[in-house]
Coordinates of C-alpha atoms in Angstrom, one line a residue:
M1 CA -142.0 -0.8 108.2
V2 CA -144.9 -2.0 106.4
Q3 CA -145.0 -5.6 104.7
I4 CA -148.0 -6.7 102.6
V5 CA -148.0 -10.3 101.3
V6 CA -149.5 -10.6 97.6
R7 CA -151.2 -14.1 97.5
D8 CA -152.2 -15.7 94.3
N9 CA -150.9 -12.8 92.3
N10 CA -153.9 -10.9 93.7
V11 CA -152.3 -7.3 93.4
E12 CA -155.5 -5.5 93.9
Q13 CA -156.4 -7.1 97.5
A14 CA -152.8 -6.2 98.6
L15 CA -153.0 -2.7 97.7
R16 CA -156.2 -2.3 99.6
A17 CA -154.6 -3.8 102.6
L18 CA -151.4 -1.5 102.0
K19 CA -153.8 1.6 102.1
K20 CA -155.4 0.4 105.1
K21 CA -152.3 0.0 107.1
M22 CA -150.9 3.3 105.6
Q23 CA -154.1 5.0 106.8
R24 CA -153.9 3.3 110.3
E25 CA -150.4 4.5 110.9
G26 CA -151.2 8.1 109.6
L27 CA -148.7 8.0 107.0
F28 CA -151.1 10.1 104.6
R29 CA -151.7 12.5 106.9
E30 CA -148.0 13.0 107.5
M31 CA -147.3 13.3 103.8
K32 CA -149.6 16.1 103.5
A33 CA -148.2 17.8 106.3
R34 CA -144.9 17.9 104.9
Q35 CA -145.8 19.1 101.5
A36 CA -145.8 22.9 102.9
F37 CA -144.4 24.5 105.6
E38 CA -146.4 25.2 108.7
K39 CA -146.2 28.3 110.9
P40 CA -145.5 27.3 114.4
S41 CA -148.8 29.4 115.4
E42 CA -150.9 27.3 112.8
K43 CA -149.2 24.3 114.2
K44 CA -150.0 25.2 117.7
A45 CA -153.7 26.0 116.8
R46 CA -153.9 22.6 114.9
Q47 CA -152.6 20.5 117.9
H48 CA -155.0 22.1 120.3
A49 CA -158.0 21.5 118.2
E50 CA -156.9 17.6 117.6
A51 CA -156.7 17.7 121.4
I52 CA -160.1 19.0 121.9
R53 CA -161.7 16.8 119.1
R54 CA -160.0 13.7 120.9
A55 CA -161.4 14.5 124.2
R56 CA -164.9 15.1 122.9
K57 CA -164.4 11.8 121.2
L58 CA -163.4 10.1 124.6
A59 CA -166.0 11.7 126.6
R60 CA -168.7 10.6 123.7
K61 CA -167.6 6.8 124.4
R62 CA -167.5 7.3 128.1
A63 CA -171.3 8.5 128.0
Q64 CA -172.2 5.9 125.6
R65 CA -170.9 2.9 127.7
E66 CA -172.6 4.5 130.7
G67 CA -175.8 4.6 129.1
I68 CA -176.4 8.4 129.1
V69 CA -176.5 8.8 125.5

């Protein structure tokens, strides 16, 4: 449950905070995924690509911390 407090009738600031929270929680990505049916083979391929992306990002961060890059 996402909850945003509007202070001093500043709706624009509250909307920015709401969008940022929704982005962090992955709601935009989930809404886009639910718009159309995804074949099981496409889902598997997408998840595999995401796993590779995460592994590369983690390796890049480790290398940067160790001073390799």
